[in-house]
Amino acid sequence: MSERAHARRGTLPLLCALLVLSGAAGLVLETVLLRQLALLFGNSALATALVLAAFMGGLAAGSALFGPRSDRTARPLRLYGLLEWGVGLSGAALVWLLGSGRQIFLAPLRLLEPGAGQHAAELTLAFGLVLVPTVLMGGTLPAVSRFVIRDESRLAGSLGLLYGLNTLGASAGVFLAGFILVERFGVSRTAYAAAAVNVLAGCGALLLDRRSAWASTSKVRGIPPGRRREACLLYTSDAADDDRIVEM
């Protein structure tokens, strides 16, 4: 086995662990945003609909947006690490804006006349803000799959494994946030801890990128770029459906 292949094989278990952590952090963030927006709007059903719509749309948009970028890059783990950083930092900023910084969020809305127009603007602004971390989340699976999947015959099995690991982490995140973390540490601390996990996952991915020293041509041999993007988008859509089921 070549030194490069050996390094790549040693990287995979660690990358799988990062996917589990990333999935857990993402669903912790979703749980926290549901609580924050329910307090902001005074309506938990409205908050649930907004967060789920933003997560479903953001995951799909992120997969479609970053899929081509993943196909072109020779360092997909670097892209994955940067996306995780973006998720963590934007998620922490959003939680702060809807919590301690709520007055900043509400300031432009006070310029509008109270009524349906102001309420619609409030919903639109919140939806747009929640889209930022979720679009970045949607780009993580294409980036990781670009590194892991080298053979089209293993596309379904490998992508299924990646999706399964991420979903396993997501299930753990929902359980921990719903039954332990928020009750014990509060909403803000729980969210910031989840954001820190995303940032640490990003650091881990960047370290793995340097360790693997992996580079390739713009296309993975034997897998048309569009084929992998379509598969990632399909799995991302299923992941969004899983979020909907969990929150019902």
PDB file of C-alpha atoms in Angstrom:
ATOM      1  CA  MET A   1       0.000   0.000   0.000  1.00  0.00           C
ATOM      2  CA  SER A   2       1.387   3.434  -0.922  1.00  0.00           C
ATOM      3  CA  GLU A   3       2.088   6.010   1.753  1.00  0.00           C
ATOM      4  CA  ARG A   4      -0.702   8.209   0.391  1.00  0.00           C
ATOM      5  CA  ALA A   5      -3.244   5.374   0.401  1.00  0.00           C
ATOM      6  CA  HIS A   6      -2.200   4.417   3.928  1.00  0.00           C
ATOM      7  CA  ALA A   7      -2.651   8.004   5.130  1.00  0.00           C
ATOM      8  CA  ARG A   8      -6.043   8.217   3.458  1.00  0.00           C
ATOM      9  CA  ARG A   9      -7.243   4.961   5.028  1.00  0.00           C
ATOM     10  CA  GLY A  10      -6.101   6.126   8.466  1.00  0.00           C
ATOM     11  CA  THR A  11      -8.027   9.353   7.980  1.00  0.00           C
ATOM     12  CA  LEU A  12     -11.433   7.741   7.366  1.00  0.00           C
ATOM     13  CA  PRO A  13     -12.266   6.631  10.959  1.00  0.00           C
ATOM     14  CA  LEU A  14     -11.441  10.087  12.283  1.00  0.00           C
ATOM     15  CA  LEU A  15     -13.502  11.697   9.547  1.00  0.00           C
ATOM     16  CA  CYS A  16     -16.441   9.469  10.465  1.00  0.00           C
ATOM     17  CA  ALA A  17     -16.170  10.641  14.079  1.00  0.00           C
ATOM     18  CA  LEU A  18     -16.246  14.262  12.889  1.00  0.00           C
ATOM     19  CA  LEU A  19     -19.426  13.566  10.919  1.00  0.00           C
ATOM     20  CA  VAL A  20     -21.137  12.190  14.030  1.00  0.00           C
ATOM     21  CA  LEU A  21     -20.120  15.248  16.056  1.00  0.00           C
ATOM     22  CA  SER A  22     -21.207  17.583  13.264  1.00  0.00           C
ATOM     23  CA  GLY A  23     -24.619  15.944  13.046  1.00  0.00           C
ATOM     24  CA  ALA A  24     -25.114  16.229  16.795  1.00  0.00           C
ATOM     25  CA  ALA A  25     -24.106  19.901  16.841  1.00  0.00           C
ATOM     26  CA  GLY A  26     -26.403  20.727  13.924  1.00  0.00           C
ATOM     27  CA  LEU A  27     -29.506  19.319  15.588  1.00  0.00           C
ATOM     28  CA  VAL A  28     -28.628  20.920  18.914  1.00  0.00           C
ATOM     29  CA  LEU A  29     -28.574  24.240  17.055  1.00  0.00           C
ATOM     30  CA  GLU A  30     -31.930  23.488  15.448  1.00  0.00           C
ATOM     31  CA  THR A  31     -33.482  22.647  18.820  1.00  0.00           C
ATOM     32  CA  VAL A  32     -32.165  25.866  20.347  1.00  0.00           C
ATOM     33  CA  LEU A  33     -33.413  27.990  17.440  1.00  0.00           C
ATOM     34  CA  LEU A  34     -36.865  26.468  17.799  1.00  0.00           C
ATOM     35  CA  ARG A  35     -36.981  27.554  21.426  1.00  0.00           C
ATOM     36  CA  GLN A  36     -35.627  31.034  20.731  1.00  0.00           C
ATOM     37  CA  LEU A  37     -38.004  31.757  17.877  1.00  0.00           C
ATOM     38  CA  ALA A  38     -40.961  30.383  19.833  1.00  0.00           C
ATOM     39  CA  LEU A  39     -40.187  32.948  22.537  1.00  0.00           C
ATOM     40  CA  LEU A  40     -39.678  35.692  19.963  1.00  0.00           C
ATOM     41  CA  PHE A  41     -42.905  35.054  18.051  1.00  0.00           C
ATOM     42  CA  GLY A  42     -44.937  33.789  21.005  1.00  0.00           C
ATOM     43  CA  ASN A  43     -46.041  30.881  18.829  1.00  0.00           C
ATOM     44  CA  SER A  44     -44.251  27.527  18.872  1.00  0.00           C
ATOM     45  CA  ALA A  45     -46.092  26.213  15.792  1.00  0.00           C
ATOM     46  CA  LEU A  46     -44.987  29.218  13.746  1.00  0.00           C
ATOM     47  CA  ALA A  47     -41.407  28.883  14.986  1.00  0.00           C
ATOM     48  CA  THR A  48     -41.364  25.176  14.148  1.00  0.00           C
ATOM     49  CA  ALA A  49     -42.632  25.818  10.619  1.00  0.00           C
ATOM     50  CA  LEU A  50     -40.064  28.559  10.025  1.00  0.00           C
ATOM     51  CA  VAL A  51     -37.077  26.600  11.344  1.00  0.00           C
ATOM     52  CA  LEU A  52     -38.008  23.426   9.495  1.00  0.00           C
ATOM     53  CA  ALA A  53     -38.561  25.315   6.246  1.00  0.00           C
ATOM     54  CA  ALA A  54     -35.201  27.055   6.626  1.00  0.00           C
ATOM     55  CA  PHE A  55     -33.398  23.818   7.484  1.00  0.00           C
ATOM     56  CA  MET A  56     -34.968  21.829   4.651  1.00  0.00           C
ATOM     57  CA  GLY A  57     -34.415  24.578   2.101  1.00  0.00           C
ATOM     58  CA  GLY A  58     -30.958  25.421   3.394  1.00  0.00           C
ATOM     59  CA  LEU A  59     -29.689  21.842   3.324  1.00  0.00           C
ATOM     60  CA  ALA A  60     -30.915  21.348  -0.230  1.00  0.00           C
ATOM     61  CA  ALA A  61     -29.577  24.718  -1.395  1.00  0.00           C
ATOM     62  CA  GLY A  62     -26.214  24.085   0.255  1.00  0.00           C
ATOM     63  CA  SER A  63     -25.856  20.711  -1.396  1.00  0.00           C
ATOM     64  CA  ALA A  64     -26.693  22.182  -4.797  1.00  0.00           C
ATOM     65  CA  LEU A  65     -24.457  25.210  -4.264  1.00  0.00           C
ATOM     66  CA  PHE A  66     -21.363  23.501  -2.872  1.00  0.00           C
ATOM     67  CA  GLY A  67     -21.666  20.284  -4.884  1.00  0.00           C
ATOM     68  CA  PRO A  68     -19.953  21.720  -7.972  1.00  0.00           C
ATOM     69  CA  ARG A  69     -17.347  23.397  -5.772  1.00  0.00           C
ATOM     70  CA  SER A  70     -16.619  20.050  -4.128  1.00  0.00           C
ATOM     71  CA  ASP A  71     -16.158  18.424  -7.528  1.00  0.00           C
ATOM     72  CA  ARG A  72     -13.622  21.031  -8.577  1.00  0.00           C
ATOM     73  CA  THR A  73     -11.508  21.146  -5.454  1.00  0.00           C
ATOM     74  CA  ALA A  74      -8.425  18.997  -4.982  1.00  0.00           C
ATOM     75  CA  ARG A  75      -8.681  19.412  -1.190  1.00  0.00           C
ATOM     76  CA  PRO A  76     -12.226  18.489  -0.152  1.00  0.00           C
ATOM     77  CA  LEU A  77     -11.343  18.094   3.524  1.00  0.00           C
ATOM     78  CA  ARG A  78     -10.165  21.693   3.571  1.00  0.00           C
ATOM     79  CA  LEU A  79     -13.502  22.772   2.104  1.00  0.00           C
ATOM     80  CA  TYR A  80     -15.324  20.638   4.672  1.00  0.00           C
ATOM     81  CA  GLY A  81     -13.331  22.170   7.517  1.00  0.00           C
ATOM     82  CA  LEU A  82     -14.065  25.715   6.340  1.00  0.00           C
ATOM     83  CA  LEU A  83     -17.776  24.898   6.041  1.00  0.00           C
ATOM     84  CA  GLU A  84     -17.809  23.576   9.610  1.00  0.00           C
ATOM     85  CA  TRP A  85     -16.166  26.776  10.774  1.00  0.00           C
ATOM     86  CA  GLY A  86     -18.836  28.746   8.962  1.00  0.00           C
ATOM     87  CA  VAL A  87     -21.632  26.703  10.534  1.00  0.00           C
ATOM     88  CA  GLY A  88     -20.228  27.170  14.025  1.00  0.00           C
ATOM     89  CA  LEU A  89     -19.506  30.885  13.759  1.00  0.00           C
ATOM     90  CA  SER A  90     -22.733  31.818  11.978  1.00  0.00           C
ATOM     91  CA  GLY A  91     -24.757  29.605  14.326  1.00  0.00           C
ATOM     92  CA  ALA A  92     -23.240  31.257  17.405  1.00  0.00           C
ATOM     93  CA  ALA A  93     -23.838  34.714  15.929  1.00  0.00           C
ATOM     94  CA  LEU A  94     -27.460  33.840  15.144  1.00  0.00           C
ATOM     95  CA  VAL A  95     -28.130  32.507  18.645  1.00  0.00           C
ATOM     96  CA  TRP A  96     -26.661  35.682  20.121  1.00  0.00           C
ATOM     97  CA  LEU A  97     -28.714  37.861  17.778  1.00  0.00           C
ATOM     98  CA  LEU A  98     -31.949  36.125  18.767  1.00  0.00           C
ATOM     99  CA  GLY A  99     -31.000  36.139  22.457  1.00  0.00           C
ATOM    100  CA  SER A 100     -28.782  38.772  24.066  1.00  0.00           C
ATOM    101  CA  GLY A 101     -28.659  40.833  20.877  1.00  0.00           C
ATOM    102  CA  ARG A 102     -32.391  40.707  20.228  1.00  0.00           C
ATOM    103  CA  GLN A 103     -32.700  44.495  20.255  1.00  0.00           C
ATOM    104  CA  ILE A 104     -30.404  44.661  17.224  1.00  0.00           C
ATOM    105  CA  PHE A 105     -32.599  42.110  15.435  1.00  0.00           C
ATOM    106  CA  LEU A 106     -35.751  44.078  16.297  1.00  0.00           C
ATOM    107  CA  ALA A 107     -34.358  47.564  15.532  1.00  0.00           C
ATOM    108  CA  PRO A 108     -35.086  47.626  11.774  1.00  0.00           C
ATOM    109  CA  LEU A 109     -38.516  46.095  12.345  1.00  0.00           C
ATOM    110  CA  ARG A 110     -39.542  48.992  14.605  1.00  0.00           C
ATOM    111  CA  LEU A 111     -39.262  51.277  11.604  1.00  0.00           C
ATOM    112  CA  LEU A 112     -42.335  49.576  10.146  1.00  0.00           C
ATOM    113  CA  GLU A 113     -45.920  50.157  11.160  1.00  0.00           C
ATOM    114  CA  PRO A 114     -47.217  47.481  13.542  1.00  0.00           C
ATOM    115  CA  GLY A 115     -49.392  44.960  11.795  1.00  0.00           C
ATOM    116  CA  ALA A 116     -49.261  42.263   9.179  1.00  0.00           C
ATOM    117  CA  GLY A 117     -46.456  43.944   7.230  1.00  0.00           C
ATOM    118  CA  GLN A 118     -44.182  44.142  10.263  1.00  0.00           C
ATOM    119  CA  HIS A 119     -44.935  40.533  11.166  1.00  0.00           C
ATOM    120  CA  ALA A 120     -44.177  39.368   7.626  1.00  0.00           C
ATOM    121  CA  ALA A 121     -40.885  41.282   7.675  1.00  0.00           C
ATOM    122  CA  GLU A 122     -40.009  39.693  11.012  1.00  0.00           C
ATOM    123  CA  LEU A 123     -40.632  36.209   9.628  1.00  0.00           C
ATOM    124  CA  THR A 124     -38.692  36.928   6.437  1.00  0.00           C
ATOM    125  CA  LEU A 125     -35.695  38.301   8.320  1.00  0.00           C
ATOM    126  CA  ALA A 126     -35.634  35.354  10.725  1.00  0.00           C
ATOM    127  CA  PHE A 127     -35.935  32.891   7.842  1.00  0.00           C
ATOM    128  CA  GLY A 128     -33.054  34.522   5.980  1.00  0.00           C
ATOM    129  CA  LEU A 129     -30.825  34.469   9.051  1.00  0.00           C
ATOM    130  CA  VAL A 130     -31.506  30.793   9.778  1.00  0.00           C
ATOM    131  CA  LEU A 131     -30.667  29.993   6.150  1.00  0.00           C
ATOM    132  CA  VAL A 132     -27.035  31.057   6.596  1.00  0.00           C
ATOM    133  CA  PRO A 133     -25.806  28.168   8.802  1.00  0.00           C
ATOM    134  CA  THR A 134     -28.131  25.641   7.167  1.00  0.00           C
ATOM    135  CA  VAL A 135     -26.840  26.358   3.651  1.00  0.00           C
ATOM    136  CA  LEU A 136     -23.320  25.781   4.957  1.00  0.00           C
ATOM    137  CA  MET A 137     -24.474  22.533   6.597  1.00  0.00           C
ATOM    138  CA  GLY A 138     -25.848  21.405   3.261  1.00  0.00           C
ATOM    139  CA  GLY A 139     -22.412  21.714   1.683  1.00  0.00           C
ATOM    140  CA  THR A 140     -20.679  19.386   4.136  1.00  0.00           C
ATOM    141  CA  LEU A 141     -21.914  16.068   2.728  1.00  0.00           C
ATOM    142  CA  PRO A 142     -20.784  16.780  -0.877  1.00  0.00           C
ATOM    143  CA  ALA A 143     -17.373  17.862   0.427  1.00  0.00           C
ATOM    144  CA  VAL A 144     -16.873  14.741   2.545  1.00  0.00           C
ATOM    145  CA  SER A 145     -18.171  12.444  -0.181  1.00  0.00           C
ATOM    146  CA  ARG A 146     -15.655  13.980  -2.594  1.00  0.00           C
ATOM    147  CA  PHE A 147     -12.862  12.705  -0.372  1.00  0.00           C
ATOM    148  CA  VAL A 148     -14.333   9.329   0.586  1.00  0.00           C
ATOM    149  CA  ILE A 149     -15.969   8.039  -2.592  1.00  0.00           C
ATOM    150  CA  ARG A 150     -13.515   7.041  -5.314  1.00  0.00           C
ATOM    151  CA  ASP A 151     -15.452   4.314  -7.137  1.00  0.00           C
ATOM    152  CA  GLU A 152     -18.946   4.662  -8.639  1.00  0.00           C
ATOM    153  CA  SER A 153     -19.781   1.068  -7.763  1.00  0.00           C
ATOM    154  CA  ARG A 154     -19.521   2.046  -4.090  1.00  0.00           C
ATOM    155  CA  LEU A 155     -21.363   5.343  -4.412  1.00  0.00           C
ATOM    156  CA  ALA A 156     -24.634   4.262  -2.777  1.00  0.00           C
ATOM    157  CA  GLY A 157     -23.034   2.281   0.022  1.00  0.00           C
ATOM    158  CA  SER A 158     -20.407   4.890   0.896  1.00  0.00           C
ATOM    159  CA  LEU A 159     -22.827   7.802   0.724  1.00  0.00           C
ATOM    160  CA  GLY A 160     -25.332   5.837   2.782  1.00  0.00           C
ATOM    161  CA  LEU A 161     -22.689   5.264   5.447  1.00  0.00           C
ATOM    162  CA  LEU A 162     -21.792   8.955   5.572  1.00  0.00           C
ATOM    163  CA  TYR A 163     -25.447   9.941   5.765  1.00  0.00           C
ATOM    164  CA  GLY A 164     -26.103   7.309   8.435  1.00  0.00           C
ATOM    165  CA  LEU A 165     -23.248   8.527  10.626  1.00  0.00           C
ATOM    166  CA  ASN A 166     -24.373  12.125  10.326  1.00  0.00           C
ATOM    167  CA  THR A 167     -27.959  11.141  11.143  1.00  0.00           C
ATOM    168  CA  LEU A 168     -26.783   9.093  14.141  1.00  0.00           C
ATOM    169  CA  GLY A 169     -25.109  12.203  15.489  1.00  0.00           C
ATOM    170  CA  ALA A 170     -28.237  14.241  14.741  1.00  0.00           C
ATOM    171  CA  SER A 171     -30.383  11.824  16.765  1.00  0.00           C
ATOM    172  CA  ALA A 172     -27.975  12.083  19.678  1.00  0.00           C
ATOM    173  CA  GLY A 173     -28.041  15.874  19.403  1.00  0.00           C
ATOM    174  CA  VAL A 174     -31.838  16.039  19.581  1.00  0.00           C
ATOM    175  CA  PHE A 175     -31.877  13.751  22.617  1.00  0.00           C
ATOM    176  CA  LEU A 176     -29.113  15.603  24.454  1.00  0.00           C
ATOM    177  CA  ALA A 177     -30.515  19.063  23.731  1.00  0.00           C
ATOM    178  CA  GLY A 178     -34.122  18.135  24.488  1.00  0.00           C
ATOM    179  CA  PHE A 179     -33.600  16.184  27.686  1.00  0.00           C
ATOM    180  CA  ILE A 180     -30.264  17.184  29.209  1.00  0.00           C
ATOM    181  CA  LEU A 181     -28.285  20.130  27.866  1.00  0.00           C
ATOM    182  CA  VAL A 182     -30.874  22.929  27.686  1.00  0.00           C
ATOM    183  CA  GLU A 183     -32.360  22.029  31.060  1.00  0.00           C
ATOM    184  CA  ARG A 184     -28.953  21.855  32.744  1.00  0.00           C
ATOM    185  CA  PHE A 185     -26.964  24.596  31.009  1.00  0.00           C
ATOM    186  CA  GLY A 186     -29.581  26.855  29.451  1.00  0.00           C
ATOM    187  CA  VAL A 187     -30.340  27.748  25.854  1.00  0.00           C
ATOM    188  CA  SER A 188     -27.415  30.050  25.091  1.00  0.00           C
ATOM    189  CA  ARG A 189     -24.678  27.928  26.666  1.00  0.00           C
ATOM    190  CA  THR A 190     -25.989  24.843  24.928  1.00  0.00           C
ATOM    191  CA  ALA A 191     -25.965  26.613  21.566  1.00  0.00           C
ATOM    192  CA  TYR A 192     -22.480  28.028  22.041  1.00  0.00           C
ATOM    193  CA  ALA A 193     -21.199  24.596  23.031  1.00  0.00           C
ATOM    194  CA  ALA A 194     -22.694  23.149  19.822  1.00  0.00           C
ATOM    195  CA  ALA A 195     -21.080  25.942  17.802  1.00  0.00           C
ATOM    196  CA  ALA A 196     -17.751  25.152  19.463  1.00  0.00           C
ATOM    197  CA  VAL A 197     -18.147  21.507  18.418  1.00  0.00           C
ATOM    198  CA  ASN A 198     -18.638  22.628  14.812  1.00  0.00           C
ATOM    199  CA  VAL A 199     -15.517  24.788  14.962  1.00  0.00           C
ATOM    200  CA  LEU A 200     -13.518  21.933  16.517  1.00  0.00           C
ATOM    201  CA  ALA A 201     -14.809  19.584  13.814  1.00  0.00           C
ATOM    202  CA  GLY A 202     -13.595  22.106  11.264  1.00  0.00           C
ATOM    203  CA  CYS A 203     -10.172  22.225  12.911  1.00  0.00           C
ATOM    204  CA  GLY A 204     -10.070  18.445  12.885  1.00  0.00           C
ATOM    205  CA  ALA A 205     -10.917  18.338   9.187  1.00  0.00           C
ATOM    206  CA  LEU A 206      -8.178  20.855   8.367  1.00  0.00           C
ATOM    207  CA  LEU A 207      -5.660  18.781  10.313  1.00  0.00           C
ATOM    208  CA  LEU A 208      -6.793  15.644   8.473  1.00  0.00           C
ATOM    209  CA  ASP A 209      -6.431  17.512   5.208  1.00  0.00           C
ATOM    210  CA  ARG A 210      -2.789  18.217   5.996  1.00  0.00           C
ATOM    211  CA  ARG A 211      -2.212  14.694   7.278  1.00  0.00           C
ATOM    212  CA  SER A 212      -3.707  12.936   4.279  1.00  0.00           C
ATOM    213  CA  ALA A 213      -1.781  15.051   1.761  1.00  0.00           C
ATOM    214  CA  TRP A 214      -4.434  13.955  -0.701  1.00  0.00           C
ATOM    215  CA  ALA A 215      -4.823  15.597  -4.079  1.00  0.00           C
ATOM    216  CA  SER A 216      -6.579  14.601  -7.225  1.00  0.00           C
ATOM    217  CA  THR A 217      -7.651  15.870 -10.595  1.00  0.00           C
ATOM    218  CA  SER A 218     -10.837  17.907 -10.842  1.00  0.00           C
ATOM    219  CA  LYS A 219     -12.860  14.722 -11.266  1.00  0.00           C
ATOM    220  CA  VAL A 220     -12.841  11.540  -9.231  1.00  0.00           C
ATOM    221  CA  ARG A 221     -12.014   8.699 -11.557  1.00  0.00           C
ATOM    222  CA  GLY A 222     -15.024   6.663 -12.566  1.00  0.00           C
ATOM    223  CA  ILE A 223     -17.644   8.945 -10.981  1.00  0.00           C
ATOM    224  CA  PRO A 224     -19.185  11.671 -13.115  1.00  0.00           C
ATOM    225  CA  PRO A 225     -19.386  14.802 -10.906  1.00  0.00           C
ATOM    226  CA  GLY A 226     -23.088  15.228 -11.606  1.00  0.00           C
ATOM    227  CA  ARG A 227     -23.788  11.671 -10.460  1.00  0.00           C
ATOM    228  CA  ARG A 228     -22.376  12.284  -7.014  1.00  0.00           C
ATOM    229  CA  ARG A 229     -24.073  15.674  -6.711  1.00  0.00           C
ATOM    230  CA  GLU A 230     -27.453  14.132  -7.525  1.00  0.00           C
ATOM    231  CA  ALA A 231     -26.909  11.419  -4.924  1.00  0.00           C
ATOM    232  CA  CYS A 232     -25.867  13.947  -2.285  1.00  0.00           C
ATOM    233  CA  LEU A 233     -28.901  16.099  -3.046  1.00  0.00           C
ATOM    234  CA  LEU A 234     -31.170  13.060  -2.682  1.00  0.00           C
ATOM    235  CA  TYR A 235     -29.688  12.146   0.684  1.00  0.00           C
ATOM    236  CA  THR A 236     -29.855  15.775   1.798  1.00  0.00           C
ATOM    237  CA  SER A 237     -33.562  15.867   0.953  1.00  0.00           C
ATOM    238  CA  ASP A 238     -34.063  12.726   3.013  1.00  0.00           C
ATOM    239  CA  ALA A 239     -32.150  14.308   5.883  1.00  0.00           C
ATOM    240  CA  ALA A 240     -34.471  17.307   5.774  1.00  0.00           C
ATOM    241  CA  ASP A 241     -37.454  14.960   5.906  1.00  0.00           C
ATOM    242  CA  ASP A 242     -35.907  13.250   8.929  1.00  0.00           C
ATOM    243  CA  ASP A 243     -35.654  16.652  10.651  1.00  0.00           C
ATOM    244  CA  ARG A 244     -39.335  17.211   9.962  1.00  0.00           C
ATOM    245  CA  ILE A 245     -40.276  13.848  11.445  1.00  0.00           C
ATOM    246  CA  VAL A 246     -38.143  14.395  14.550  1.00  0.00           C
ATOM    247  CA  GLU A 247     -39.750  17.743  15.293  1.00  0.00           C
ATOM    248  CA  MET A 248     -43.358  16.598  14.780  1.00  0.00           C
TER     249      MET A 248
END
